[in-house]
Amino acid sequence: MAHHEALPVFADVDTGVDDAMALVYLIASSDAELVGVASTGGNVDVDQVCRNNLGLLELCRAGDIPVSRGAEQPLADTMRTAEDTHGPAGLGYAELPAHDRKLTSYDSAEAWVRAAHAHPGELIGLVTGPLTNLALAARAEPELPSLLRRLAIMGGSFDYRGNTTPVSEWNISVDPEAAAEVFAVWGRAAESKAIEPHQLPTVCGLNLTENIALTPAILSRLANAAEASSVAMSVLDARGTRSVADNPLIRALEDAMRFYFEFHFDQGEGYLAHLHDPLAAAVALDPGIVATRATTVDVELTGTLTRGMTIADWSRRWGREPNAHIGVDVDPAAFFDRFIERVGPFARRLVHS
Ligand code: BDR
Ligand code: CA
């Protein structure tokens, strides 16, 4: 339950296994109040993202948090989805509870603008999917950068390989035009002094988020912190083995993570999973948990091999003002401690209260 100094947070997600973990983290965090969820197509199509978001709120017994539906297509490309990574419905092997929650009558771009106007100068923005809706929101409300207290984005890959093409990361790759537009809009706001430097987006790229490797052992710590009966997962388990945890939230997270472990294993990365989006959520609430460098970022839109690549101008050859804070270092153990100390007791309270 959020206490009275809780900071309002608006999350734009393409749920997705790790987006789900990020949403649970936000809901479990007493220093945050989740005031809206924007659904963006990406990992799965936008309607499935909406279903996942509504079902997750039900699973967490969250209050009446508005969930909106986002654009069906990226600004210029045709939508692509990633069921191979996240499962046919986006949440691996997890099943969500039935409910009668409804979507808002307005779309995700308008949801951004409404949330920003409801909490001017206070709202923390988080994007863990393609940036389509945020770009559309900034078109509709040019003051958006100054209305936000700060903004955290999971996207890009800085001086590091991609996960979608050799050089591009998924969220940017799905809608490179939207990403380029967001960096340009925030950059112009900074140049015109409409925003302070701390209002520039903090960008968590793969170079940062791939440090956050969840393993079965860490997942067992989460189940223990929730006082849930649970059996540690193993690479030797049959594929798709279902969780027997007696806590419904832990069970769903384990069933979702199992699929994500299997996907990473098949990629040759080991029986583990990168928690990209939960790290960005933690950064949204506390930017100090990562080391960052301010720089100018732009997105390749026309390369024959490099479309969707994020480029950071570390040596200021472009002569442009910084438009982002790029995450460059993180302490994974500190992140996991924080994740477990928030989500574990929250999951326990769901069944013992
Ligand atoms: C990003 O892509 C998605 O598959 C994940 O949810 C994360 O937001 C990582 O590249
Ligand atoms: Ca995501």
Short mmCIF file of C-alpha atoms and ligand atoms in Angstrom, two decimals:
data_model
loop_
_atom_site.label_atom_id
_atom_site.label_comp_id
_atom_site.label_asym_id
_atom_site.label_seq_id
_atom_site.Cartn_x
_atom_site.Cartn_y
_atom_site.Cartn_z
CA MET A 1 0.00 0.00 0.00
CA ALA A 2 1.40 3.38 -0.99
CA HIS A 3 2.08 5.81 1.84
CA HIS A 4 1.35 9.51 1.53
CA GLU A 5 4.73 10.69 0.22
CA ALA A 6 4.64 8.04 -2.47
CA LEU A 7 5.81 9.37 -5.82
CA PRO A 8 3.34 9.06 -8.70
CA VAL A 9 4.62 6.75 -11.44
CA PHE A 10 3.22 6.14 -14.90
CA ALA A 11 4.42 2.96 -16.64
CA ASP A 12 4.30 2.33 -20.39
CA VAL A 13 4.90 -1.37 -20.99
CA ASP A 14 4.70 -4.13 -23.64
CA THR A 15 4.10 -6.91 -21.08
CA GLY A 16 6.24 -9.31 -21.54
CA VAL A 17 7.78 -11.41 -18.78
CA ASP A 18 10.24 -8.79 -17.55
CA ASP A 19 7.68 -5.97 -17.93
CA ALA A 20 5.44 -8.00 -15.61
CA MET A 21 8.25 -8.22 -13.05
CA ALA A 22 8.70 -4.44 -13.38
CA LEU A 23 5.02 -3.76 -12.78
CA VAL A 24 4.99 -6.02 -9.72
CA TYR A 25 8.05 -4.17 -8.41
CA LEU A 26 6.28 -0.83 -8.78
CA ILE A 27 3.08 -2.06 -7.15
CA ALA A 28 5.08 -3.58 -4.28
CA SER A 29 7.08 -0.39 -3.67
CA SER A 30 5.69 1.78 -0.89
CA ASP A 31 7.65 4.83 -2.10
CA ALA A 32 5.74 4.73 -5.40
CA GLU A 33 2.13 5.01 -6.41
CA LEU A 34 1.37 3.52 -9.79
CA VAL A 35 -1.11 6.03 -11.25
CA GLY A 36 -1.49 4.59 -14.74
CA VAL A 37 -0.37 1.84 -17.09
CA ALA A 38 -0.05 2.38 -20.83
CA SER A 39 -0.11 -0.73 -22.98
CA THR A 40 2.14 -0.71 -26.02
CA GLY A 41 2.35 -3.43 -28.61
CA GLY A 42 5.78 -5.07 -28.74
CA ASN A 43 6.53 -8.38 -27.06
CA VAL A 44 2.96 -9.36 -27.96
CA ASP A 45 0.25 -7.43 -29.79
CA VAL A 46 -1.34 -4.50 -28.05
CA ASP A 47 -4.58 -6.27 -27.10
CA GLN A 48 -2.65 -9.08 -25.45
CA VAL A 49 -0.52 -6.50 -23.62
CA CYS A 50 -3.75 -4.95 -22.33
CA ARG A 51 -5.01 -8.33 -21.11
CA ASN A 52 -1.71 -9.01 -19.40
CA ASN A 53 -1.69 -5.64 -17.65
CA LEU A 54 -5.26 -5.95 -16.40
CA GLY A 55 -4.70 -9.54 -15.25
CA LEU A 56 -1.52 -8.60 -13.42
CA LEU A 57 -3.28 -5.82 -11.54
CA GLU A 58 -5.87 -8.37 -10.49
CA LEU A 59 -3.18 -10.85 -9.45
CA CYS A 60 -1.61 -8.13 -7.27
CA ARG A 61 -5.03 -7.09 -5.97
CA ALA A 62 -4.13 -3.55 -7.01
CA GLY A 63 -6.69 -0.77 -6.74
CA ASP A 64 -8.40 0.77 -9.70
CA ILE A 65 -5.30 1.76 -11.66
CA PRO A 66 -6.21 2.98 -15.16
CA VAL A 67 -4.89 0.78 -17.97
CA SER A 68 -5.03 2.20 -21.48
CA ARG A 69 -4.58 0.70 -24.94
CA GLY A 70 -1.84 2.08 -27.14
CA ALA A 71 -1.20 2.47 -30.84
CA GLU A 72 -1.55 -0.66 -32.94
CA GLN A 73 1.43 0.08 -35.13
CA PRO A 74 4.79 1.79 -34.75
CA LEU A 75 5.09 5.28 -36.27
CA ALA A 76 6.58 4.07 -39.55
CA ASP A 77 7.13 0.31 -39.45
CA THR A 78 4.79 -2.65 -39.30
CA MET A 79 4.39 -4.17 -35.84
CA ARG A 80 6.59 -7.13 -34.94
CA THR A 81 6.11 -9.27 -31.83
CA ALA A 82 8.36 -11.65 -29.88
CA GLU A 83 6.35 -14.68 -28.76
CA ASP A 84 9.52 -16.78 -29.02
CA THR A 85 11.01 -14.75 -26.16
CA HIS A 86 7.98 -14.24 -23.93
CA GLY A 87 5.55 -17.06 -24.75
CA PRO A 88 2.39 -17.15 -26.88
CA ALA A 89 0.52 -14.77 -24.56
CA GLY A 90 3.56 -12.84 -23.36
CA LEU A 91 3.84 -14.24 -19.85
CA GLY A 92 5.57 -17.53 -20.45
CA TYR A 93 3.70 -20.38 -18.76
CA ALA A 94 1.85 -18.09 -16.32
CA GLU A 95 -1.91 -17.86 -16.20
CA LEU A 96 -3.63 -14.79 -14.88
CA PRO A 97 -6.83 -14.65 -12.82
CA ALA A 98 -10.23 -13.74 -14.25
CA HIS A 99 -11.55 -10.25 -13.44
CA ASP A 100 -13.91 -7.59 -14.68
CA ARG A 101 -11.44 -4.73 -14.98
CA LYS A 102 -11.87 -2.49 -18.04
CA LEU A 103 -9.57 -0.39 -20.17
CA THR A 104 -9.85 3.38 -20.14
CA SER A 105 -11.96 5.01 -22.85
CA TYR A 106 -8.90 7.03 -23.95
CA ASP A 107 -5.72 5.69 -25.51
CA SER A 108 -2.19 5.43 -24.09
CA ALA A 109 -0.93 8.69 -25.58
CA GLU A 110 -3.78 10.56 -23.91
CA ALA A 111 -3.18 8.59 -20.71
CA TRP A 112 0.37 9.96 -20.59
CA VAL A 113 -0.89 13.51 -21.02
CA ARG A 114 -3.66 13.11 -18.45
CA ALA A 115 -1.30 11.62 -15.87
CA ALA A 116 1.23 14.41 -16.44
CA HIS A 117 -1.44 17.07 -16.01
CA ALA A 118 -2.77 15.37 -12.89
CA HIS A 119 0.73 15.46 -11.30
CA PRO A 120 2.53 18.39 -12.97
CA GLY A 121 6.24 18.37 -12.20
CA GLU A 122 5.78 15.30 -9.97
CA LEU A 123 5.12 12.41 -12.31
CA ILE A 124 7.82 9.81 -12.86
CA GLY A 125 7.61 8.24 -16.31
CA LEU A 126 8.83 4.74 -17.10
CA VAL A 127 8.91 3.12 -20.54
CA THR A 128 9.83 -0.55 -20.87
CA GLY A 129 8.50 -1.10 -24.39
CA PRO A 130 8.70 0.65 -27.75
CA LEU A 131 8.43 4.44 -27.46
CA THR A 132 5.47 4.85 -29.83
CA ASN A 133 2.97 6.13 -27.28
CA LEU A 134 5.38 8.45 -25.55
CA ALA A 135 6.29 10.00 -28.92
CA LEU A 136 2.60 10.44 -29.72
CA ALA A 137 1.96 11.93 -26.28
CA ALA A 138 4.75 14.47 -26.77
CA ARG A 139 3.21 15.47 -30.10
CA ALA A 140 -0.13 16.01 -28.37
CA GLU A 141 1.39 17.86 -25.39
CA PRO A 142 4.67 19.59 -26.27
CA GLU A 143 5.13 20.53 -22.60
CA LEU A 144 5.37 16.86 -21.62
CA PRO A 145 9.13 16.92 -20.89
CA SER A 146 8.72 19.72 -18.35
CA LEU A 147 5.59 18.18 -16.84
CA LEU A 148 7.53 15.06 -15.83
CA ARG A 149 9.73 14.98 -12.77
CA ARG A 150 11.95 12.44 -14.49
CA LEU A 151 11.83 9.65 -17.05
CA ALA A 152 13.43 6.21 -17.18
CA ILE A 153 13.60 4.20 -20.39
CA MET A 154 14.64 0.60 -21.00
CA GLY A 155 16.01 0.73 -24.50
CA GLY A 156 19.05 0.73 -26.71
CA SER A 157 22.48 -0.74 -26.37
CA PHE A 158 25.49 1.49 -25.90
CA ASP A 159 28.85 0.33 -27.22
CA TYR A 160 27.42 -3.14 -26.85
CA ARG A 161 25.76 -5.73 -29.09
CA GLY A 162 22.07 -5.74 -29.87
CA ASN A 163 19.52 -8.45 -29.13
CA THR A 164 17.35 -7.98 -32.22
CA THR A 165 19.91 -7.22 -34.89
CA PRO A 166 23.66 -7.32 -34.24
CA VAL A 167 23.45 -3.66 -33.18
CA SER A 168 19.86 -2.89 -32.19
CA GLU A 169 17.89 -3.59 -29.05
CA TRP A 170 14.24 -4.73 -29.21
CA ASN A 171 12.36 -1.69 -27.88
CA ILE A 172 14.21 0.68 -30.18
CA SER A 173 14.17 -1.72 -33.10
CA VAL A 174 10.36 -2.07 -33.07
CA ASP A 175 9.88 1.69 -33.44
CA PRO A 176 13.13 3.51 -34.21
CA GLU A 177 11.29 6.65 -35.39
CA ALA A 178 9.50 6.95 -32.06
CA ALA A 179 12.75 6.55 -30.13
CA ALA A 180 14.50 9.15 -32.29
CA GLU A 181 11.60 11.53 -31.78
CA VAL A 182 11.64 11.12 -28.00
CA PHE A 183 15.38 11.82 -27.79
CA ALA A 184 14.95 14.85 -30.07
CA VAL A 185 12.03 16.28 -28.10
CA TRP A 186 13.77 15.93 -24.73
CA GLY A 187 16.97 17.29 -26.25
CA ARG A 188 15.23 20.39 -27.55
CA ALA A 189 13.56 20.91 -24.19
CA ALA A 190 16.98 20.80 -22.52
CA GLU A 191 18.53 23.17 -25.05
CA SER A 192 15.75 25.70 -24.57
CA LYS A 193 16.10 25.31 -20.78
CA ALA A 194 12.48 24.18 -20.53
CA ILE A 195 13.78 21.27 -18.42
CA GLU A 196 16.56 20.70 -15.92
CA PRO A 197 19.26 18.14 -16.69
CA HIS A 198 17.74 15.66 -14.21
CA GLN A 199 14.56 15.66 -16.34
CA LEU A 200 16.41 14.12 -19.28
CA PRO A 201 15.66 10.44 -19.73
CA THR A 202 17.80 7.92 -17.87
CA VAL A 203 18.37 5.19 -20.42
CA CYS A 204 18.96 1.59 -19.40
CA GLY A 205 20.40 -0.20 -22.42
CA LEU A 206 21.46 -3.80 -22.79
CA ASN A 207 25.00 -2.84 -21.78
CA LEU A 208 23.50 -2.14 -18.34
CA THR A 209 20.51 -4.49 -18.07
CA GLU A 210 22.34 -7.65 -19.13
CA ASN A 211 24.20 -7.39 -15.82
CA ILE A 212 20.93 -8.20 -14.09
CA ALA A 213 20.87 -11.97 -14.48
CA LEU A 214 18.13 -13.66 -12.49
CA THR A 215 18.92 -17.29 -11.65
CA PRO A 216 16.83 -20.06 -10.07
CA ALA A 217 18.75 -19.48 -6.82
CA ILE A 218 17.77 -15.81 -6.71
CA LEU A 219 14.18 -16.70 -7.57
CA SER A 220 14.18 -19.11 -4.62
CA ARG A 221 15.27 -16.26 -2.36
CA LEU A 222 12.20 -14.34 -3.56
CA ALA A 223 9.91 -17.29 -2.76
CA ASN A 224 11.50 -17.58 0.69
CA ALA A 225 11.02 -13.87 1.34
CA ALA A 226 7.36 -14.38 0.48
CA GLU A 227 7.24 -17.38 2.86
CA ALA A 228 5.97 -19.39 -0.09
CA SER A 229 6.51 -23.12 -0.36
CA SER A 230 8.36 -23.55 -3.58
CA VAL A 231 10.73 -25.94 -5.33
CA ALA A 232 13.90 -24.47 -6.82
CA MET A 233 13.95 -24.62 -10.61
CA SER A 234 16.68 -26.45 -12.44
CA VAL A 235 17.94 -26.65 -15.98
CA LEU A 236 17.31 -30.39 -15.63
CA ASP A 237 13.55 -29.94 -15.13
CA ALA A 238 11.26 -30.93 -17.98
CA ARG A 239 10.43 -27.94 -20.18
CA GLY A 240 7.31 -26.17 -19.03
CA THR A 241 7.29 -27.72 -15.54
CA ARG A 242 4.73 -25.70 -13.60
CA SER A 243 5.36 -24.01 -10.29
CA VAL A 244 3.90 -25.63 -7.19
CA ALA A 245 4.30 -22.51 -5.06
CA ASP A 246 1.33 -21.97 -2.74
CA ASN A 247 1.46 -18.21 -3.23
CA PRO A 248 -0.39 -17.17 -6.41
CA LEU A 249 1.92 -14.25 -7.21
CA ILE A 250 5.09 -16.28 -6.70
CA ARG A 251 3.55 -19.11 -8.73
CA ALA A 252 2.78 -16.78 -11.65
CA LEU A 253 6.21 -15.18 -11.55
CA GLU A 254 7.89 -18.59 -11.47
CA ASP A 255 5.77 -19.85 -14.37
CA ALA A 256 6.59 -16.71 -16.36
CA MET A 257 10.29 -16.82 -15.51
CA ARG A 258 10.59 -20.52 -16.41
CA PHE A 259 9.84 -19.68 -20.04
CA TYR A 260 12.29 -16.75 -19.96
CA PHE A 261 15.02 -19.03 -18.47
CA GLU A 262 14.39 -21.55 -21.26
CA PHE A 263 14.61 -18.83 -23.90
CA HIS A 264 17.91 -17.49 -22.54
CA PHE A 265 19.23 -21.05 -22.29
CA ASP A 266 18.39 -21.67 -25.94
CA GLN A 267 20.24 -18.48 -26.85
CA GLY A 268 23.35 -19.94 -25.24
CA GLU A 269 23.27 -17.57 -22.26
CA GLY A 270 22.70 -20.12 -19.53
CA TYR A 271 19.66 -21.02 -17.42
CA LEU A 272 19.05 -17.44 -16.32
CA ALA A 273 17.10 -14.40 -17.45
CA HIS A 274 17.98 -10.75 -17.86
CA LEU A 275 15.64 -8.49 -15.91
CA HIS A 276 15.89 -5.49 -18.24
CA ASP A 277 12.62 -3.85 -17.32
CA PRO A 278 12.71 -4.31 -13.53
CA LEU A 279 16.06 -2.54 -13.50
CA ALA A 280 14.52 0.39 -15.39
CA ALA A 281 11.64 0.41 -12.88
CA ALA A 282 14.09 0.53 -10.00
CA VAL A 283 15.95 3.37 -11.74
CA ALA A 284 12.68 5.26 -12.19
CA LEU A 285 12.11 5.19 -8.43
CA ASP A 286 15.77 5.75 -7.52
CA PRO A 287 18.09 6.93 -10.32
CA GLY A 288 21.00 6.63 -7.88
CA ILE A 289 21.08 2.85 -8.13
CA VAL A 290 22.97 3.09 -11.42
CA ALA A 291 25.98 5.11 -12.53
CA THR A 292 25.18 7.26 -15.54
CA ARG A 293 26.91 9.57 -18.00
CA ALA A 294 25.15 12.48 -19.68
CA THR A 295 25.57 12.42 -23.43
CA THR A 296 23.84 12.95 -26.74
CA VAL A 297 22.01 9.93 -28.10
CA ASP A 298 20.55 9.45 -31.53
CA VAL A 299 18.97 6.53 -33.33
CA GLU A 300 20.01 5.21 -36.71
CA LEU A 301 16.99 5.29 -39.02
CA THR A 302 18.45 4.75 -42.46
CA GLY A 303 21.42 2.39 -42.19
CA THR A 304 21.42 -0.65 -44.40
CA LEU A 305 22.72 -2.82 -41.56
CA THR A 306 22.26 -0.60 -38.54
CA ARG A 307 18.64 0.62 -38.47
CA GLY A 308 17.55 0.89 -34.83
CA MET A 309 21.07 1.23 -33.46
CA THR A 310 21.49 3.71 -30.61
CA ILE A 311 24.56 5.89 -30.87
CA ALA A 312 25.99 7.84 -27.95
CA ASP A 313 28.23 10.76 -28.86
CA TRP A 314 30.60 10.36 -25.90
CA SER A 315 33.25 12.62 -27.41
CA ARG A 316 30.78 15.35 -28.45
CA ARG A 317 31.68 15.30 -32.12
CA TRP A 318 28.15 16.35 -33.04
CA GLY A 319 28.43 19.49 -30.90
CA ARG A 320 24.93 18.89 -29.54
CA GLU A 321 23.82 19.23 -25.95
CA PRO A 322 23.28 16.04 -23.94
CA ASN A 323 19.77 14.64 -24.29
CA ALA A 324 20.05 11.60 -22.02
CA HIS A 325 21.75 10.01 -19.05
CA ILE A 326 23.10 6.66 -20.16
CA GLY A 327 23.34 3.95 -17.54
CA VAL A 328 26.89 2.64 -17.53
CA ASP A 329 27.28 0.64 -14.32
CA VAL A 330 25.13 -1.18 -11.78
CA ASP A 331 25.60 -3.42 -8.76
CA PRO A 332 23.37 -6.43 -9.56
CA ALA A 333 23.48 -7.78 -5.98
CA ALA A 334 22.16 -4.47 -4.61
CA PHE A 335 19.40 -4.49 -7.22
CA PHE A 336 18.33 -8.06 -6.37
CA ASP A 337 18.38 -7.31 -2.64
CA ARG A 338 16.06 -4.40 -3.21
CA PHE A 339 13.80 -6.35 -5.54
CA ILE A 340 13.44 -9.23 -3.07
CA GLU A 341 12.96 -7.01 -0.03
CA ARG A 342 10.08 -5.26 -1.77
CA VAL A 343 8.37 -7.99 -3.77
CA GLY A 344 8.83 -10.83 -1.24
CA PRO A 345 6.91 -9.26 1.67
CA PHE A 346 4.35 -7.83 -0.77
CA ALA A 347 3.62 -11.33 -2.12
CA ARG A 348 3.41 -12.66 1.46
CA ARG A 349 0.88 -9.95 2.40
CA LEU A 350 -1.32 -10.90 -0.57
CA VAL A 351 -2.12 -14.22 1.09
CA HIS A 352 -1.59 -13.43 4.78
CA SER A 353 -3.79 -10.38 5.25
C1 BDR B 1 13.48 -5.39 -23.97
O1 BDR B 1 12.78 -6.08 -24.98
C2 BDR B 1 11.73 -6.80 -24.44
O2 BDR B 1 11.66 -8.09 -24.98
C3 BDR B 1 11.91 -6.82 -22.96
O3 BDR B 1 10.65 -6.77 -22.32
C4 BDR B 1 12.71 -5.57 -22.69
O4 BDR B 1 11.88 -4.45 -22.49
C5 BDR B 1 14.90 -5.89 -23.91
O5 BDR B 1 15.52 -5.67 -25.15
CA CA B 2 9.51 -4.72 -22.27
#
